[in-house]
CSV table of C-alpha atoms and ligand atoms in Angstrom, one decimal:
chain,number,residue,atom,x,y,z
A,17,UNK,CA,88.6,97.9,131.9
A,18,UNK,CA,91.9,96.7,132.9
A,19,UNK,CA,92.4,95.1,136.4
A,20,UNK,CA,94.8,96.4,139.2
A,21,UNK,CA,96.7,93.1,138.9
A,22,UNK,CA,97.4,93.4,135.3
A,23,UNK,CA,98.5,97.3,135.7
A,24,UNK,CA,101.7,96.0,138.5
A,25,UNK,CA,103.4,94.6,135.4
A,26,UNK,CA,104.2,98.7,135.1
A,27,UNK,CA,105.6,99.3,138.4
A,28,UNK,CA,101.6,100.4,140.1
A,29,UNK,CA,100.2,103.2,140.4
A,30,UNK,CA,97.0,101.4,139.2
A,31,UNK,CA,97.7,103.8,136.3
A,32,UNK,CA,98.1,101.0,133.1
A,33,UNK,CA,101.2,100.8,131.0
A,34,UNK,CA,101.7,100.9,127.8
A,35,UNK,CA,104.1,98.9,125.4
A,36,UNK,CA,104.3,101.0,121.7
A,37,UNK,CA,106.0,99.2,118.7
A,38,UNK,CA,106.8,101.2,116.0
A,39,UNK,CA,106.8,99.6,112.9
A,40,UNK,CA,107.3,100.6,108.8
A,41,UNK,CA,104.8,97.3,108.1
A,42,UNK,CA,106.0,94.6,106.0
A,43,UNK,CA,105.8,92.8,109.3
A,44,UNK,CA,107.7,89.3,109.6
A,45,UNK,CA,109.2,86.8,112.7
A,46,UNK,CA,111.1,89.8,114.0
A,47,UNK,CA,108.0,92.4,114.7
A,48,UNK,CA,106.3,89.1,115.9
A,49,UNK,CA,109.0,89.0,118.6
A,50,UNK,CA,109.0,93.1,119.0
A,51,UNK,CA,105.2,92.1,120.1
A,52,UNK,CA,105.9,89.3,122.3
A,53,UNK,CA,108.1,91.0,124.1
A,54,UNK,CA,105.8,94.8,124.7
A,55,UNK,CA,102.6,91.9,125.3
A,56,UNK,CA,104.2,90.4,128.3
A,57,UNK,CA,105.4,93.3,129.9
A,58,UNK,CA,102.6,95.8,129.5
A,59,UNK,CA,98.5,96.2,130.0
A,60,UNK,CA,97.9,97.7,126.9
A,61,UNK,CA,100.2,97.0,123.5
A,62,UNK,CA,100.2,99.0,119.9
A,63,UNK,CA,101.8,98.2,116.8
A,64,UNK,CA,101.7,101.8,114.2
A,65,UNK,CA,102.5,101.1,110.7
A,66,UNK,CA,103.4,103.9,108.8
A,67,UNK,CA,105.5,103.9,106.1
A,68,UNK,CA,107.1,107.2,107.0
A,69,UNK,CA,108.1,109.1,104.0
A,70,UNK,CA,110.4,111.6,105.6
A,71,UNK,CA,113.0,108.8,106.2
A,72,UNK,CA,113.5,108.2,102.5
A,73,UNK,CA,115.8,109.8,100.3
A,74,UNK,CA,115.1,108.0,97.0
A,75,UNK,CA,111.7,108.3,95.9
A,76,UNK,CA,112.1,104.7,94.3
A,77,UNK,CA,112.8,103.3,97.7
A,78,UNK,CA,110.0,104.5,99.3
A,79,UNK,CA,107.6,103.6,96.3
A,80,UNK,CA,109.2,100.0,96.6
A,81,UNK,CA,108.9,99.4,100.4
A,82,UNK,CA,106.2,96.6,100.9
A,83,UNK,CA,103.0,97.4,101.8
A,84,UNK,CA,101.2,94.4,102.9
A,85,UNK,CA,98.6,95.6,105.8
A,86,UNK,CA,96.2,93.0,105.1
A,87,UNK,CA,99.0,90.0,105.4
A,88,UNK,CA,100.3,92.5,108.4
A,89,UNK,CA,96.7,92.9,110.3
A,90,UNK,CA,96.9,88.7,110.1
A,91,UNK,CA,100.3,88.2,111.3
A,92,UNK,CA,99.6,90.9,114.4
A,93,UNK,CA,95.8,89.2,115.1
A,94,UNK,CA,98.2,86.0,116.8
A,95,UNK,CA,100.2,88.7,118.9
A,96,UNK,CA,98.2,89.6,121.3
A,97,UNK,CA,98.1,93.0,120.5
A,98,UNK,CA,95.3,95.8,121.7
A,99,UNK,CA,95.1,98.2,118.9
A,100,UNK,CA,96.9,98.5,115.3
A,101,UNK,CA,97.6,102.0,114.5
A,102,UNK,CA,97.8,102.7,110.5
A,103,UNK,CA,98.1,106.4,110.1
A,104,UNK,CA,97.9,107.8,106.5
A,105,UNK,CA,100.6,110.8,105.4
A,106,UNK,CA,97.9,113.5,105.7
A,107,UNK,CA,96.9,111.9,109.4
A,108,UNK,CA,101.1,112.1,110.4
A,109,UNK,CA,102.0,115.2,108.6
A,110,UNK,CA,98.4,117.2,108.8
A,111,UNK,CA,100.4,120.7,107.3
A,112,UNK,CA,102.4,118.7,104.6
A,113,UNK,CA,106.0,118.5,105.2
A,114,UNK,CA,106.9,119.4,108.5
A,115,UNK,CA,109.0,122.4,109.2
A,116,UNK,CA,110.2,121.5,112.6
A,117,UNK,CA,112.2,118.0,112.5
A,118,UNK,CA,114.4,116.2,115.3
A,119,UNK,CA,118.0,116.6,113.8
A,120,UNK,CA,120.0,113.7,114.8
A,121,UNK,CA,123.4,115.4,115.1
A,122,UNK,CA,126.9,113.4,114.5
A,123,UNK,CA,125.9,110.4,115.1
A,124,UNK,CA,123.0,110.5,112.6
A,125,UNK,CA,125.8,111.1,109.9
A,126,UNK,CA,128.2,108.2,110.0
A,127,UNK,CA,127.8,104.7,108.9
A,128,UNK,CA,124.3,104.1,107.8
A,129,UNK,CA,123.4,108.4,108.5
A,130,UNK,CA,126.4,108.5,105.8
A,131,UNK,CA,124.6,106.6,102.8
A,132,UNK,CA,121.3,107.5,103.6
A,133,UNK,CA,122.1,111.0,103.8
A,134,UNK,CA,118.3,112.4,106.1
A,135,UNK,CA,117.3,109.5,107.2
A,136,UNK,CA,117.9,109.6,110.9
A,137,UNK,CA,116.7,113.3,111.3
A,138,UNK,CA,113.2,111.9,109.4
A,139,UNK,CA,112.9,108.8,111.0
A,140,UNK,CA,113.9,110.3,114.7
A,141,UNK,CA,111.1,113.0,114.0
A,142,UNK,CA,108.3,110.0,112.6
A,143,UNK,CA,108.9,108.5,115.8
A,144,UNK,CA,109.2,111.6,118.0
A,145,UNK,CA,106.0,112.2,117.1
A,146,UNK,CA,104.7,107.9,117.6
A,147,UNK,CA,105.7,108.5,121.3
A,148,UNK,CA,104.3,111.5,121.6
A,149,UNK,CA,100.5,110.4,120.5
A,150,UNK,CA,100.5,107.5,123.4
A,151,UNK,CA,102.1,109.4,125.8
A,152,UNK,CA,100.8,108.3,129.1
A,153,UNK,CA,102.7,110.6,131.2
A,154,UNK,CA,105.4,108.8,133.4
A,155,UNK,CA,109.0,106.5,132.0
A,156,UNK,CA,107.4,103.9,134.7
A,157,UNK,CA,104.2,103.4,132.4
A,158,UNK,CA,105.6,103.9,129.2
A,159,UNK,CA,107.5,101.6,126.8
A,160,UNK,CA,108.6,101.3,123.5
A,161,UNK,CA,110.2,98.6,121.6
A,162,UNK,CA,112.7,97.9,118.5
A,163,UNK,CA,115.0,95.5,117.2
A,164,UNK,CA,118.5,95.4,117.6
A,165,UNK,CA,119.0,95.0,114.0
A,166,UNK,CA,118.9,98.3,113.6
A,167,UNK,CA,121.2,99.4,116.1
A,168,UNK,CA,122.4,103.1,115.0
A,169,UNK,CA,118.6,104.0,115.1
A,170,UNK,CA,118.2,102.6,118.3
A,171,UNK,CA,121.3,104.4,119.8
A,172,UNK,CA,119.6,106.9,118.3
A,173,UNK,CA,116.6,106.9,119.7
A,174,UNK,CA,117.9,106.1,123.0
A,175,UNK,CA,120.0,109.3,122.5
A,176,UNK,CA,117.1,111.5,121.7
A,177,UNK,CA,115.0,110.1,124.6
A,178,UNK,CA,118.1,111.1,127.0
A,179,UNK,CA,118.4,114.6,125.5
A,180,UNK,CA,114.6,115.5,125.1
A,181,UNK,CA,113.8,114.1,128.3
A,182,UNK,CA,110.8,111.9,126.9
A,183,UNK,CA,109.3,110.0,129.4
A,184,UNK,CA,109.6,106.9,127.9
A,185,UNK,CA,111.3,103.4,128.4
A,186,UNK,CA,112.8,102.3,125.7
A,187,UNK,CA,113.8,98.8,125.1
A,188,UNK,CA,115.8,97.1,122.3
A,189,UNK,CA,114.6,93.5,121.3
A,190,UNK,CA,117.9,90.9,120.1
A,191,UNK,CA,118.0,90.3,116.4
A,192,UNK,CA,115.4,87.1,114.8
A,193,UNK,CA,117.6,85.2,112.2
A,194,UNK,CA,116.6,82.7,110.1
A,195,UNK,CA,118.0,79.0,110.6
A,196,UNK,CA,120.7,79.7,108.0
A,197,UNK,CA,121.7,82.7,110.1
A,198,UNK,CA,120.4,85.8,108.0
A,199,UNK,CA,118.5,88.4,110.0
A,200,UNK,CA,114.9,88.8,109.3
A,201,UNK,CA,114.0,92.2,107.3
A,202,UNK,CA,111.2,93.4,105.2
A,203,UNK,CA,113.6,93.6,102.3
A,204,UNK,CA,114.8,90.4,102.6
A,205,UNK,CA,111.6,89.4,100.3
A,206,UNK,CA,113.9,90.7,97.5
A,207,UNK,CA,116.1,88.8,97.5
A,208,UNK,CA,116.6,86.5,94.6
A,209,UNK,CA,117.4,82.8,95.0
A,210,UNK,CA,121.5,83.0,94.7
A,211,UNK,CA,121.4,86.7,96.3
A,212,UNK,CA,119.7,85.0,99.1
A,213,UNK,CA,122.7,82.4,99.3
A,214,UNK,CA,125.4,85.7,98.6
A,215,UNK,CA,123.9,87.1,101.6
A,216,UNK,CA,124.6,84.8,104.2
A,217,UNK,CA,128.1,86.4,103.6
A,218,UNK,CA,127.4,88.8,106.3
A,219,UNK,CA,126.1,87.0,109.6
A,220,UNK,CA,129.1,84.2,108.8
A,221,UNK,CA,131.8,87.0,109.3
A,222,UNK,CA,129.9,88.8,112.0
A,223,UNK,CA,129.8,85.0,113.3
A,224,UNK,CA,133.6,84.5,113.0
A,225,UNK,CA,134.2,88.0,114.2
A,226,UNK,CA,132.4,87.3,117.8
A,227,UNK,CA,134.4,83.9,117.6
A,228,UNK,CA,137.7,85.5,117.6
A,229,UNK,CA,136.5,88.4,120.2
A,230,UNK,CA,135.5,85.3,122.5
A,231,UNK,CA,138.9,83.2,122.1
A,232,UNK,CA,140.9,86.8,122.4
A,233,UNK,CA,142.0,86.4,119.7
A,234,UNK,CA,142.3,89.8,117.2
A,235,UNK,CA,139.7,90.8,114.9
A,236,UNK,CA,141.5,91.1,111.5
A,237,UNK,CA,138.8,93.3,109.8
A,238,UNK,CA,140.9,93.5,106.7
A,239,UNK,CA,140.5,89.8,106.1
A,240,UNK,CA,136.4,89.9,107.3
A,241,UNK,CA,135.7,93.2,104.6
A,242,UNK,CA,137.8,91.0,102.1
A,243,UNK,CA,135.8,87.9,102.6
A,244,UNK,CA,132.7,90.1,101.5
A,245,UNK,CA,133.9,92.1,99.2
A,246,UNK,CA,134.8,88.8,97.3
A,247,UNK,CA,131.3,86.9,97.6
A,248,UNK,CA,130.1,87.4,94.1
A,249,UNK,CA,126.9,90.2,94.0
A,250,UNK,CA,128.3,91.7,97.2
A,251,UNK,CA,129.0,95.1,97.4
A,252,UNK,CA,130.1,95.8,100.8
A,253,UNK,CA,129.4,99.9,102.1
A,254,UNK,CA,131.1,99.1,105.6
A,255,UNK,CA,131.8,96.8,108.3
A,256,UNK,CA,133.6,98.7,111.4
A,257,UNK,CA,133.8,98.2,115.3
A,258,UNK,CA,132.1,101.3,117.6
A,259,UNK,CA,130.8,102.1,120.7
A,260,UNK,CA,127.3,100.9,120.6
A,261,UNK,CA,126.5,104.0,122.3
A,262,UNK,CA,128.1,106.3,120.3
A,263,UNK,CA,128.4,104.4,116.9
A,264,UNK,CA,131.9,106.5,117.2
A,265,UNK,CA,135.5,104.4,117.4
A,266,UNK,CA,135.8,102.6,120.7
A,267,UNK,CA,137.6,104.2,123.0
A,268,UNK,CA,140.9,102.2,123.9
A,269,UNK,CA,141.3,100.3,126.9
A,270,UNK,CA,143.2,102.4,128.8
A,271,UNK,CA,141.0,105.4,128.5
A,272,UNK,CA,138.0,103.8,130.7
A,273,UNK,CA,136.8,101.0,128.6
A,274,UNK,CA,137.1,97.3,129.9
A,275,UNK,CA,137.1,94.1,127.7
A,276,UNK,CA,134.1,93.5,129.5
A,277,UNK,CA,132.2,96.3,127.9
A,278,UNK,CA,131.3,94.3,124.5
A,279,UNK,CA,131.7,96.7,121.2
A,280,UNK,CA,129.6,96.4,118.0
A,281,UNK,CA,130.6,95.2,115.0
A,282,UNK,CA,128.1,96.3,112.1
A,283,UNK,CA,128.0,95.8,108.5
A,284,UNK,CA,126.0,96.8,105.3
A,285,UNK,CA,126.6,95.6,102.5
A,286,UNK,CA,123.9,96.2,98.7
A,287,UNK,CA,123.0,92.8,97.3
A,288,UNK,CA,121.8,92.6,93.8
A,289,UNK,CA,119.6,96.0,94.4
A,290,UNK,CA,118.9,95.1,98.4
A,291,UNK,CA,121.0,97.0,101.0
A,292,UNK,CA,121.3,95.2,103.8
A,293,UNK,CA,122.4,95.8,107.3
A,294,UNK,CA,123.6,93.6,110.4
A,295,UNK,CA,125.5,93.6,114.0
A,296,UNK,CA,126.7,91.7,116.5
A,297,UNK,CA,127.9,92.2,120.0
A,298,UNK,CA,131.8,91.5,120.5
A,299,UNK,CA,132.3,90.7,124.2
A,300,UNK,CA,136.5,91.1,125.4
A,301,UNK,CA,137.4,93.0,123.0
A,302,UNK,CA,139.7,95.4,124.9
B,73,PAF,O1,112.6,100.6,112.0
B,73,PAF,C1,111.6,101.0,111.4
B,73,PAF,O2,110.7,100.2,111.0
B,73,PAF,C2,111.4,102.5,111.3
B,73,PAF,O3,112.6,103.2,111.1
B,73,PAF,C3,110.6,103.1,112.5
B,73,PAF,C4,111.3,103.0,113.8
B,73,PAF,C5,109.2,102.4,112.6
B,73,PAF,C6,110.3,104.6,112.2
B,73,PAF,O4,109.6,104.8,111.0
């Protein structure tokens, strides 16, 4: 039974919260943190792995994606965390393939909705459906966590909450890098020796880019997407500045936006056969 005190961390009521935090498996430093964060500011935490077909477009992806529950169920035992939720496909999609899906609009077709042609419409209806199985009613007793390394689906997800009224908080966690700067993913375990090394390409511009943004200095894109472009087994897809709201072109200055409103830069780039994605906040960019 959980105590009154413990149930304040949700804002009272006596009614305890709860902290969700959806993952795919494959679990490394990063969910760790995901968990960290839900366990200290909720009564009750749960981690779902699912590897959710619906997100997929290539059927080899989806049969590659690690699956590692045991390694997963260890990792997640030193998290603090109440119960692990590991659907099958028949548990999640009882009647096969669903027919009714959360489309994901414009913003699901730019940028990363723009190579993975699908994937925001299935994973915003895998997790439409994760929030709505712990539902517990009000936004003051309801959480749910993911990385920042992900940032269109979180914009996303943010977006979907806003315009489907869910009653549900939910918070972004920053990005866990390794020392040498590349941000944790499952796919990173890919990644070959010297692709490993190639990769480190992206976070060092994103790095320079957030230098320049801080000395006011400009961006000079060109010269960032040519300094990845050139890293040998680099094949960049993009690396632009949005709104992180929007994942659209920042508005201009003069049209509302202040320097102090920080823009996005994000990247993907394949490496060898690993796509990989990353961001960064660029504060004073005006
Ligand atoms: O980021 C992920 O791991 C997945 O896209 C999510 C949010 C768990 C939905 O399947």
């Amino acid at each position: 039974m959980l105590d009154r005190a413990r149930s304040r961390r949700a804002g009272g009521a006596g009614q305890p919260s709860l902290g969700l935090v959806p993952t795919m498996g494959g679990l490394h430093a990063g969910h760790a943190e995901l968990a960290r964060v839900a366990r200290n500011g909720n009564d009750v935490v749960v981690v779902s792995i699912f590897v959710n077909p619906l997100q997929f477009g290539d059927q080899g992806d989806l049969d590659r994606y690690p699956r590692t529950l045991d390694e997963d169920l260890r990792l997640l035992g030193g998290c603090g965390v109440d119960v692990v939720f590991a659907p099958s496909v028949e548990d999640m999609y009882p009647g096969g393939e669903p027919l009714v899906r959360v489309g994901a609009g414009r913003m699901g077709e730019v940028l990363e909705g723009a190579s993975r042609p699908g994937h925001f419409d299935g994973m915003l209806t895998v997790v439409a459906k994760l929030l709505n199985l712990g539902l517990p009613g009000t936004a003051a007793h309801y959480r749910a966590y993911f990385g920042e390394k992900d940032a269109q689906q979180l914009a996303l997800i943010r977006r979907m909450v806003l315009d489907l009224n869910v009653p549900v908080r939910i918070e972004g966690v920053p990005i866990v890098r390794d020392a040498d700067g590349l941000a944790l993913s499952s796919r990173n375990r890919f990644l070959g020796a010297d692709e490993r090394r190639a990769a480190l390409v992206l976070s060092r511009v994103l790095r320079t880019l957030r230098e320049r943004a801080l000395d006011g200095r400009p961006l000079d894109l060109a010269a960032a997407r040519a300094e990845i472009a050139g890293e040998d087994g680099v094949e960049l897809d993009y690396l632009e500045v949005v709104d992180p709201s929007s994942f659209t072109p920042p508005a201009p200055a003069h049209e509302g936006r202040t320097g102090a409103d920080p823009v996005l830069a994000v990247v993907a780039a394949r490496v060898g056969t690993v796509r990989l994605i990353d961001n960064t906040f660029l504060p004073g960019v005006a």
